[in-house]
Tab-separated table of C-alpha atoms and ligand atoms in Angstrom:
chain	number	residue	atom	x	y	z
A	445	UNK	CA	-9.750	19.797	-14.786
A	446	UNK	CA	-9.875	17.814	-11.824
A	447	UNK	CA	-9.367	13.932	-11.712
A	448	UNK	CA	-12.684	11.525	-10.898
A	449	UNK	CA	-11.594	7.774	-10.677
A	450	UNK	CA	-13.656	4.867	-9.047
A	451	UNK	CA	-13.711	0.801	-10.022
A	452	UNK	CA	-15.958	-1.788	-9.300
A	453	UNK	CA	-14.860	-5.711	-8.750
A	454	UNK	CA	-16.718	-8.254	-11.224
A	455	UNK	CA	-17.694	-10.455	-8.717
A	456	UNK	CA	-21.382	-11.700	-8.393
A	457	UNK	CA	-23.940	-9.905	-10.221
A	458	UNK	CA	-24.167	-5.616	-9.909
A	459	UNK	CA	-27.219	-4.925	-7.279
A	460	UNK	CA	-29.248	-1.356	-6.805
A	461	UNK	CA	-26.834	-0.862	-4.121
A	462	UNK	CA	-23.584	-0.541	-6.606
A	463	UNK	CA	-25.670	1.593	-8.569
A	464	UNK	CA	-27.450	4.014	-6.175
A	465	UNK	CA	-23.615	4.155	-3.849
A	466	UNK	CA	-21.363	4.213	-6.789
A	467	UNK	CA	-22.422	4.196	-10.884
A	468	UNK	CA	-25.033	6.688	-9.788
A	469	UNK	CA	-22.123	9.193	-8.651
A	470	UNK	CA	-19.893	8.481	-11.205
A	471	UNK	CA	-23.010	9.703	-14.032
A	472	UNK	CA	-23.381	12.844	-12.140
A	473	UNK	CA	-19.938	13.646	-11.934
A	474	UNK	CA	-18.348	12.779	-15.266
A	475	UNK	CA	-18.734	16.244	-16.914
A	476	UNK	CA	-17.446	17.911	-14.099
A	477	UNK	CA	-13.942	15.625	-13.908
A	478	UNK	CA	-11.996	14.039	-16.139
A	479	UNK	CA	-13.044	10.441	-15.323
A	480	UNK	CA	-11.502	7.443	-15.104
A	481	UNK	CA	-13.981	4.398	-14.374
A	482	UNK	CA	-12.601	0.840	-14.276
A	483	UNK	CA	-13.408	-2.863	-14.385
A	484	UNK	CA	-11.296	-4.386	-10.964
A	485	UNK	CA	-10.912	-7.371	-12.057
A	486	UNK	CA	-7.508	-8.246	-10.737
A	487	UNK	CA	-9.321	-7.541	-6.993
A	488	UNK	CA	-11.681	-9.977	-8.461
A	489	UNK	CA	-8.967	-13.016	-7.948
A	490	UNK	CA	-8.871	-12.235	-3.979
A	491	UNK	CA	-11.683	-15.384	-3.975
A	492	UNK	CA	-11.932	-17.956	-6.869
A	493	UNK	CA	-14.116	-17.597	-9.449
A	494	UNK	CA	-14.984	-19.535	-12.507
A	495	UNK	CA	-12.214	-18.413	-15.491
A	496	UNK	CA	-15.170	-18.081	-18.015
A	497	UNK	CA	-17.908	-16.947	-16.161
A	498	UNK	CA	-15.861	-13.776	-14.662
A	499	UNK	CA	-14.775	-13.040	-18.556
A	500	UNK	CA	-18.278	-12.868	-18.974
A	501	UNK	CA	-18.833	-11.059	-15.524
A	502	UNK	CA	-16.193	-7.935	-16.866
A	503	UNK	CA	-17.367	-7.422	-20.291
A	504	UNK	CA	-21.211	-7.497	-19.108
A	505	UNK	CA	-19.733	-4.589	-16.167
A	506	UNK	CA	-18.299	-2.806	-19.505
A	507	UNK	CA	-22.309	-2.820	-20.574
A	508	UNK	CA	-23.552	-1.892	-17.467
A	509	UNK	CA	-21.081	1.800	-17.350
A	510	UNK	CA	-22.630	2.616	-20.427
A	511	UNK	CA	-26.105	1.533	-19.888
A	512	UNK	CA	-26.273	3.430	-16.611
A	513	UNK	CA	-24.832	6.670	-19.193
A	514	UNK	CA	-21.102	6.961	-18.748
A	515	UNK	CA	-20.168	8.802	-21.957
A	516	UNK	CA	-16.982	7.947	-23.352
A	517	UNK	CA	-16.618	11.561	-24.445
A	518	UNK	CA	-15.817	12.196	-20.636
A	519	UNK	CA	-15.293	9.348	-19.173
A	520	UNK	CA	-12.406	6.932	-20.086
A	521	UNK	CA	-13.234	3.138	-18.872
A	522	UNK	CA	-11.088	0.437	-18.658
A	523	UNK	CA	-10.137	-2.980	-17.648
A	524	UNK	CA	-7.511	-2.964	-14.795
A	525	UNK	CA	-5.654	-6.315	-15.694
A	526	UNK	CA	-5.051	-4.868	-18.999
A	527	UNK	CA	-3.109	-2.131	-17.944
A	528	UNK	CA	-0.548	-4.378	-16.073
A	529	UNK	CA	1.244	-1.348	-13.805
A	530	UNK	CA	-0.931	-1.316	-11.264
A	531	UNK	CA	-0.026	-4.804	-10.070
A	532	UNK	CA	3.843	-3.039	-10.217
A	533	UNK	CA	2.763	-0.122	-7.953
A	534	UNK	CA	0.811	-2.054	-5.861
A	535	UNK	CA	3.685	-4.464	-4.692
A	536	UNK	CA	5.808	-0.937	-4.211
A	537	UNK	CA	2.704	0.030	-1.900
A	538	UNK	CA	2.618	-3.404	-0.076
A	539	UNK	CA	6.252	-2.251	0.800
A	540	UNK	CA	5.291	0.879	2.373
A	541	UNK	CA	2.198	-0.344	4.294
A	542	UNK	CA	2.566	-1.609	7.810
A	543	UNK	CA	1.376	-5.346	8.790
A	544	UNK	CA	-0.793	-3.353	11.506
A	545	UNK	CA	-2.613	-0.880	9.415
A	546	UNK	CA	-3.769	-3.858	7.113
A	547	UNK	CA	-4.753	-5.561	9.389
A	548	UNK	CA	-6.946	-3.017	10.760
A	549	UNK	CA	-9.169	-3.140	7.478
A	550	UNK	CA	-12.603	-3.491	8.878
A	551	UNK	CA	-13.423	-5.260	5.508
A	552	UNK	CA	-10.433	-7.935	5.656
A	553	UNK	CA	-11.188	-8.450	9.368
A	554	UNK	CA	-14.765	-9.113	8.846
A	555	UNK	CA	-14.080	-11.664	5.297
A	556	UNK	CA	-11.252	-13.367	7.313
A	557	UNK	CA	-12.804	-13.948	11.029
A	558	UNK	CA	-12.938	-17.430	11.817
A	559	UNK	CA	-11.561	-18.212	8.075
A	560	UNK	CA	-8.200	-19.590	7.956
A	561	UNK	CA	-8.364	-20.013	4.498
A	562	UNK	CA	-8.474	-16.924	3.018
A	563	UNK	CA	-6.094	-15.606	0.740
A	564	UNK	CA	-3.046	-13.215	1.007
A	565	UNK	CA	-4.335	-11.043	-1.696
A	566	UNK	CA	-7.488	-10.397	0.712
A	567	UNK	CA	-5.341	-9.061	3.192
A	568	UNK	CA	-2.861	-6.659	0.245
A	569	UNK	CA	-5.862	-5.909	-1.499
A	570	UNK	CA	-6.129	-2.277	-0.347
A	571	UNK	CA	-2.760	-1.503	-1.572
A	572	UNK	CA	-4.213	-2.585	-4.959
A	573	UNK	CA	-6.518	-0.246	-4.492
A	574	UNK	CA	-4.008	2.436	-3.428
A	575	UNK	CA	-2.244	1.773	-6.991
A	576	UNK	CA	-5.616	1.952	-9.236
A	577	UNK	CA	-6.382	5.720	-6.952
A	578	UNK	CA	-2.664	7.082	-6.601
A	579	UNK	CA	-1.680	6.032	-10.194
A	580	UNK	CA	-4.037	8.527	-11.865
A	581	UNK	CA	-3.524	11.071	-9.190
A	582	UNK	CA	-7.637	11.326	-8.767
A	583	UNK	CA	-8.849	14.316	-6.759
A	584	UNK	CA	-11.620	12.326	-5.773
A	585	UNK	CA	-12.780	9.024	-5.808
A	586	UNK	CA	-16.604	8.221	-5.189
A	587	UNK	CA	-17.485	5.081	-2.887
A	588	UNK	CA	-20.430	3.673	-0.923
A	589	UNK	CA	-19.397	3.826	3.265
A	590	UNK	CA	-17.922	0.267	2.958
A	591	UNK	CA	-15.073	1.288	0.570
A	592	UNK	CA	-14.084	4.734	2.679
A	593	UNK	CA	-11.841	3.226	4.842
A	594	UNK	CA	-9.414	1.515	1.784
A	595	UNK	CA	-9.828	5.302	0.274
A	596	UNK	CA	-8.100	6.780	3.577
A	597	UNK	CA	-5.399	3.711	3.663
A	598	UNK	CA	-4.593	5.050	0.291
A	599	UNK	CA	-4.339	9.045	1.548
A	600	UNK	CA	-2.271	7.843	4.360
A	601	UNK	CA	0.414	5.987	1.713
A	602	UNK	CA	0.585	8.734	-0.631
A	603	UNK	CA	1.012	10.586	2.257
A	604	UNK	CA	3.935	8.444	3.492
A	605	UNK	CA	4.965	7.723	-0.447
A	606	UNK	CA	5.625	11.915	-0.588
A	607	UNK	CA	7.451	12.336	2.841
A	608	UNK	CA	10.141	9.573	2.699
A	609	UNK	CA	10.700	10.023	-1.643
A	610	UNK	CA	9.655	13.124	-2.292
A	611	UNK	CA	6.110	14.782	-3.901
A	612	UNK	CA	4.883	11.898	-5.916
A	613	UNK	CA	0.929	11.498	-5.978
A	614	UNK	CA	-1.793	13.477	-5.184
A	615	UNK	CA	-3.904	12.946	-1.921
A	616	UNK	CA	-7.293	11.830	-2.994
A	617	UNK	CA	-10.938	13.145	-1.310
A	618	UNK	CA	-13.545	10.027	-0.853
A	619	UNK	CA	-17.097	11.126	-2.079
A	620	UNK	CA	-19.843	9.619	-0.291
A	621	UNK	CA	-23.270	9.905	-1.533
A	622	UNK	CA	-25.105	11.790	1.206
A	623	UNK	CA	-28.088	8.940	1.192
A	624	UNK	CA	-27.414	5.777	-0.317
A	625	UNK	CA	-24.358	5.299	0.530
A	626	UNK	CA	-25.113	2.214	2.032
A	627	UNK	CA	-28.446	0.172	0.970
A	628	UNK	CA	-29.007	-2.659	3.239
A	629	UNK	CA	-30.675	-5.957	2.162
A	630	UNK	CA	-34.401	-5.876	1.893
A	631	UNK	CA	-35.026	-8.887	4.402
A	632	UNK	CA	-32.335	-8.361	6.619
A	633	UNK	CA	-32.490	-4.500	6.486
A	634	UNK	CA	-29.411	-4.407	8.877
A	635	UNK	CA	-26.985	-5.690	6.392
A	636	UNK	CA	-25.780	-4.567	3.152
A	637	UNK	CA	-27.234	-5.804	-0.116
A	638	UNK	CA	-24.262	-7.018	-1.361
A	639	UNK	CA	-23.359	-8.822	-5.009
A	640	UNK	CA	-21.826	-12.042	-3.103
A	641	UNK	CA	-25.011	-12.844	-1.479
A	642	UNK	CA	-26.443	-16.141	-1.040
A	643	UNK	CA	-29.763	-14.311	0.283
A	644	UNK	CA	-31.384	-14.028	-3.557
A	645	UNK	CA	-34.440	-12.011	-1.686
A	646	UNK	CA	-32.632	-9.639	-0.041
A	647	UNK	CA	-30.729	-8.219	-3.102
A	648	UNK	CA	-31.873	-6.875	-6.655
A	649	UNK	CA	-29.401	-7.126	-9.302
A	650	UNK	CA	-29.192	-4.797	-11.833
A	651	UNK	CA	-29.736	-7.818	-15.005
A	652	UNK	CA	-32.560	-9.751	-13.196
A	653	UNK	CA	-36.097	-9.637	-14.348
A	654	UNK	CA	-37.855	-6.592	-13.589
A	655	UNK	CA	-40.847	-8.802	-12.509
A	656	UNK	CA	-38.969	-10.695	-10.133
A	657	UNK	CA	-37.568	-7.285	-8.115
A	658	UNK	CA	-41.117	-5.993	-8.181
A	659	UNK	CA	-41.749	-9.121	-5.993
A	660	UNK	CA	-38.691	-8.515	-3.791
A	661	UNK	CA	-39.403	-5.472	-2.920
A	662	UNK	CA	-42.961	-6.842	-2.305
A	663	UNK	CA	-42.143	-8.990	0.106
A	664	UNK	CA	-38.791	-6.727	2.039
A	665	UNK	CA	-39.342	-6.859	5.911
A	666	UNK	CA	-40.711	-3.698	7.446
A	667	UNK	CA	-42.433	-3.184	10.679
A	668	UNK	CA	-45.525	-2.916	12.623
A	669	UNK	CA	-46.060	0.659	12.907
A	670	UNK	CA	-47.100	1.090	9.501
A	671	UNK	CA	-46.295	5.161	9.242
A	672	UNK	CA	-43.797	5.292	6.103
A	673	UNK	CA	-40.856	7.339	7.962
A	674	UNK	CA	-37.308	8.026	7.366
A	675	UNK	CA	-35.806	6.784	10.651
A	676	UNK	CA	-32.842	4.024	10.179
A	677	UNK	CA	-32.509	3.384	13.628
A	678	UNK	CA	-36.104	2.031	14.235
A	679	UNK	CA	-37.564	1.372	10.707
A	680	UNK	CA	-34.703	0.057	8.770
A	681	UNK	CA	-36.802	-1.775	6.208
A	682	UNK	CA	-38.747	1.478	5.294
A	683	UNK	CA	-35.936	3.773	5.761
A	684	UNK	CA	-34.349	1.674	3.151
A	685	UNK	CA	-36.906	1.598	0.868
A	686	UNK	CA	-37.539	5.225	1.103
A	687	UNK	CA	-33.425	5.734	-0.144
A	688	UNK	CA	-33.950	3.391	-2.944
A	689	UNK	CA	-37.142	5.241	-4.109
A	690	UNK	CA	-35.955	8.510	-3.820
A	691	UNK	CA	-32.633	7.957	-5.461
A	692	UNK	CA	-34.380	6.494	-7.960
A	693	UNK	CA	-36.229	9.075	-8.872
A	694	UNK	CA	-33.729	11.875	-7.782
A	695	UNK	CA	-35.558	13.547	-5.020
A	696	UNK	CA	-35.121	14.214	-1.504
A	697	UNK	CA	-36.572	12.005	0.858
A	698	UNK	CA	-38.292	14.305	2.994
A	699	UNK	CA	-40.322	14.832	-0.315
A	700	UNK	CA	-40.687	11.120	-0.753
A	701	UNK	CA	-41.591	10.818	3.124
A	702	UNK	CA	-44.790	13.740	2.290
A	703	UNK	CA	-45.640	11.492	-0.969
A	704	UNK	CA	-46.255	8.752	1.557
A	705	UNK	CA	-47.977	10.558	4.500
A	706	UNK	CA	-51.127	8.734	4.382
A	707	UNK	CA	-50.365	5.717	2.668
A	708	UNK	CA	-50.021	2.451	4.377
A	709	UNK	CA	-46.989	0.110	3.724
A	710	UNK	CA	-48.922	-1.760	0.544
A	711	UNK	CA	-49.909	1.478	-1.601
A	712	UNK	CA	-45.870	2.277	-0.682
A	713	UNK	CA	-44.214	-0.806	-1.707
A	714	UNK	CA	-46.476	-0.764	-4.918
A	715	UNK	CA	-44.997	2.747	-5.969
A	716	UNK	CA	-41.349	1.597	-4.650
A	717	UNK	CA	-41.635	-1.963	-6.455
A	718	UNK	CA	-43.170	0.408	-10.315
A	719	UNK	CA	-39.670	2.702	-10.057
A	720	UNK	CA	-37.276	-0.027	-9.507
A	721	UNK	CA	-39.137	-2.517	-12.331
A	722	UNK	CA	-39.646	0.536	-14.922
A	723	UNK	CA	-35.650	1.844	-13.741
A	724	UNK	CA	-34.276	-2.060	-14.119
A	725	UNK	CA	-36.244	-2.149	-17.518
A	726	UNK	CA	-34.753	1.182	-19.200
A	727	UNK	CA	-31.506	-0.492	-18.015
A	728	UNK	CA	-31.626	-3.563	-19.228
A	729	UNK	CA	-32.849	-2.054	-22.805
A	730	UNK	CA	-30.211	0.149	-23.180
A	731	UNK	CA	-27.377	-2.354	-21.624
A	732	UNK	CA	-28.729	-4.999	-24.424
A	733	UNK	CA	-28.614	-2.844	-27.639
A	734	UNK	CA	-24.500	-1.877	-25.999
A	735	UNK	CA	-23.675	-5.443	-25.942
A	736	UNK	CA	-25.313	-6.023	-28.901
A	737	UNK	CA	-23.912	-3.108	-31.133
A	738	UNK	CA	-20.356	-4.910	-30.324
A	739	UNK	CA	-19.123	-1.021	-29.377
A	740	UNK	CA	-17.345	-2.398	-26.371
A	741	UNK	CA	-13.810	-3.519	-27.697
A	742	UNK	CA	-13.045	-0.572	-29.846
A	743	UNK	CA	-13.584	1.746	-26.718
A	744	UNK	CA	-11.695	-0.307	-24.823
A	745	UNK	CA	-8.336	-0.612	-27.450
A	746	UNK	CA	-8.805	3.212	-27.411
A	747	UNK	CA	-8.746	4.269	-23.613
A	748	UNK	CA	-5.767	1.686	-23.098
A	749	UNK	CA	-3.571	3.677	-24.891
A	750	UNK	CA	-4.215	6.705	-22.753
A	751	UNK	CA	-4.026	5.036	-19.363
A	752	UNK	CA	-1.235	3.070	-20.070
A	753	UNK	CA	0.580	5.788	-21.148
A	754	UNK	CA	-0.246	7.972	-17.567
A	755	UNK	CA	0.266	4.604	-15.668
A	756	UNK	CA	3.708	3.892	-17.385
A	757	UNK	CA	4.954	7.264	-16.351
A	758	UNK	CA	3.836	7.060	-12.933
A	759	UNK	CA	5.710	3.681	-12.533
A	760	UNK	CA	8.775	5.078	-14.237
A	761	UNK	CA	8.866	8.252	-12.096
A	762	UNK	CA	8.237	5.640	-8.582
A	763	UNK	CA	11.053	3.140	-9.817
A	764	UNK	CA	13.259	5.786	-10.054
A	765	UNK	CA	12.643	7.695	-7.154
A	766	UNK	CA	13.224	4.073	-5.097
A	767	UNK	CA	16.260	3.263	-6.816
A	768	UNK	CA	14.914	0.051	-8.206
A	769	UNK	CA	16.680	-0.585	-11.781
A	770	UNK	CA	19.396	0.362	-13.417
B	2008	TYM	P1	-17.242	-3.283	-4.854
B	2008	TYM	O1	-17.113	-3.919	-6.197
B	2008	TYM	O2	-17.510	-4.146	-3.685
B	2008	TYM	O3	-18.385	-2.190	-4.911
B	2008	TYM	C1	-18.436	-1.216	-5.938
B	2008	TYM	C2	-18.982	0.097	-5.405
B	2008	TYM	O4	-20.332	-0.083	-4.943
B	2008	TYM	C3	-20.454	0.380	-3.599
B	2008	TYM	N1	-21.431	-0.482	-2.904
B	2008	TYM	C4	-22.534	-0.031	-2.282
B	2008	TYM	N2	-23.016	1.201	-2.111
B	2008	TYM	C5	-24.192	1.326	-1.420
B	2008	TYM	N3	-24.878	0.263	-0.917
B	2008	TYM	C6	-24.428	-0.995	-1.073
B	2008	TYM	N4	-25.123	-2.023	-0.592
B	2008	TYM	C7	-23.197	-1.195	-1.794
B	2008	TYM	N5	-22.464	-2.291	-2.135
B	2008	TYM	C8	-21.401	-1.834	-2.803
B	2008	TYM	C9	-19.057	0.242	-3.012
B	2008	TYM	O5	-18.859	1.075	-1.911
B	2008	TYM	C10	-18.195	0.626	-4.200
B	2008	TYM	O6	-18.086	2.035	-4.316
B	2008	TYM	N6	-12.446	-2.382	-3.785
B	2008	TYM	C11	-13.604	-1.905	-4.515
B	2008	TYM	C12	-13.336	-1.740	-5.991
B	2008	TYM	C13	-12.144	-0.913	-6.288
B	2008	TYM	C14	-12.066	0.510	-6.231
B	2008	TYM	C15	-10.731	0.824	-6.603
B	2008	TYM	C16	-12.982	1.510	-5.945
B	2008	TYM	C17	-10.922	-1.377	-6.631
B	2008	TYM	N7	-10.065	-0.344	-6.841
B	2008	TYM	C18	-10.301	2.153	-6.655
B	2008	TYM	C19	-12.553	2.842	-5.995
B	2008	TYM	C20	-11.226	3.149	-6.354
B	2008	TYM	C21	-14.745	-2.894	-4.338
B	2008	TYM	O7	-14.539	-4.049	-4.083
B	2008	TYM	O8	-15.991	-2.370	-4.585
């Protein structure tokens, strides 16, 4: 069986966008791979965050896999920092990633621009990544559009990896969702909705009150012409909308777009704003009897023991194939 793996960083609060680019991939997927879905938190440390409040932040993200219906019958979820080899690989990557190429991470170059003070680990982060990917030697690894680019850094240094030591690690495929892989911010529809927003309006996290996204989306910026239309270019508030309604409800969006032929943008925001407070209150139901059932820590003792074992052989074989060690 083929190898699904994928993370997400605690930081922030989870948005629509993490789930409609990346949980909602990793559900569809999981009985078709053997999956491997992890807490980042270790990428979490690249900016500071509050010791207790990110605790908090990875054991809710724990809730929120299952809520959204991993099933740890095919899906094995974990936290990264517990499983402490891919911090070892990842400094082995660092070592076979040039200055240049890092630097050419659209992502670091955008977080660090006029910043002096940003950390090193924002710059090595990708090799991080490279470690979670290569360690498991995933066949494919689904992403929204802004995490493509780190999945190709981490073809290129398995790639490299293979040719100067020998074949080591598979060369993972990023899966992007065809719509929805990037869901922009509902009052600055040119930007992503992104979980380290300040703009509360523009984003709708997966744990806030349904009643407060049903005004968000109430009030997201749209435009005059008042013709609901898929068409990103002009009508980036609609076009948005229409993604998050159709993914929402898993169909097409050409059908969406001939559900909203003759309706003008109120009748359409009404029926946008009822899927995303009835989805966000399913959620939030099902991700409050998880953390309440206290299921989260025996899964977790469980699916350490697997990946520590796959991650301890992967170092092994990598330390020896350097030379480091005796
Ligand atoms: P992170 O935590 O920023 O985002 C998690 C996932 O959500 C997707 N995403 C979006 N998709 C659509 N629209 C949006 N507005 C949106 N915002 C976020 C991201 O593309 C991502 O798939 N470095 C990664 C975490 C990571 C990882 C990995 C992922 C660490 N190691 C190994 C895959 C494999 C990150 O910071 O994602």
């Amino acid at each position: 069986m083929k190898r699904l793996l994928s993370g997400i960083k605690p930081t922030g609060e989870l948005t629509i966008g993490n789930y409609i680019g990346a949980l909602k991939q990793f559900n569809e997927m999981q009985k078709e791979y053997e999956t491997f879905v992890f807490v980042a938190d270790l990428h979490a440390l690249t900016v500071y965050n509050d010791p207790k409040e990110l605790k908090e932040k990875i054991r809710n993200l724990i809730g929120i896999y299952l809520a959204v219906g991993l099933n740890p019958e095919y899906t094995t979820l974990f936290i990264q920092s517990e499983n402490m080899y891919h911090a070892n690989l990842g400094w082995v990557f660092e070592c076979n990633t040039y200055m240049g190429e890092a630097a050419r991470m659209t992502q670091y170059k955008e977080k660090s621009k006029n910043n002096e003070s940003v950390s090193v680990g924002l710059f090595t982060y990708p090799m991080l990544m490279a470690s979670d990917i290569l360690m498991y030697d995933a066949d494919v690894v689904p992403v929204g559009i802004d995490q493509k680019q780190h999945v190709e850094l981490a073809r290129n240094i398995a790639e490299r990896f293979n040719n100067k030591y020998g074949e080591t690690f598979k060369i993972p495929e990023p899966v992007i969702p065809k719509e929805g892989a990037k869901i922009y911010d509902l009052q600055d529809p040119t930007k992503k909705m992104s979980k380290s927003d300040d703009n509360e309006k523009g984003c709708i996290k997966l744990l806030e009150d349904p009643k407060s996204a049903r005004k968000k989306i109430m009030s997201a910026v749209t435009d005059s012409e008042a013709v609901v239309k898929y068409d990103p270019e002009n009508k980036p508030g609609i076009s948005n909308l229409l993604v998050i309604y159709s993914s929402l409800k898993d169909i097409s969006i050409e059908d969406a777009e001939k559900e909203f032929e003759n309706s003008g943008y109120g009748d359409f925001k009404k029926r946008v704003a009822d899927v995303v407070e009835e989805f966000l209150t399913n959620l939030q139901e099902r991700f409050n009897k998880i953390m309440n059932d206290g299921v989260v820590d025996n899964l977790l003792d469980k699916s350490n023991e697997k990946v520590r074992k796959i991650a301890e052989d992967k170092v092994k074989e990598v330390f020896e194939k350097v030379g480091v060690g005796r």
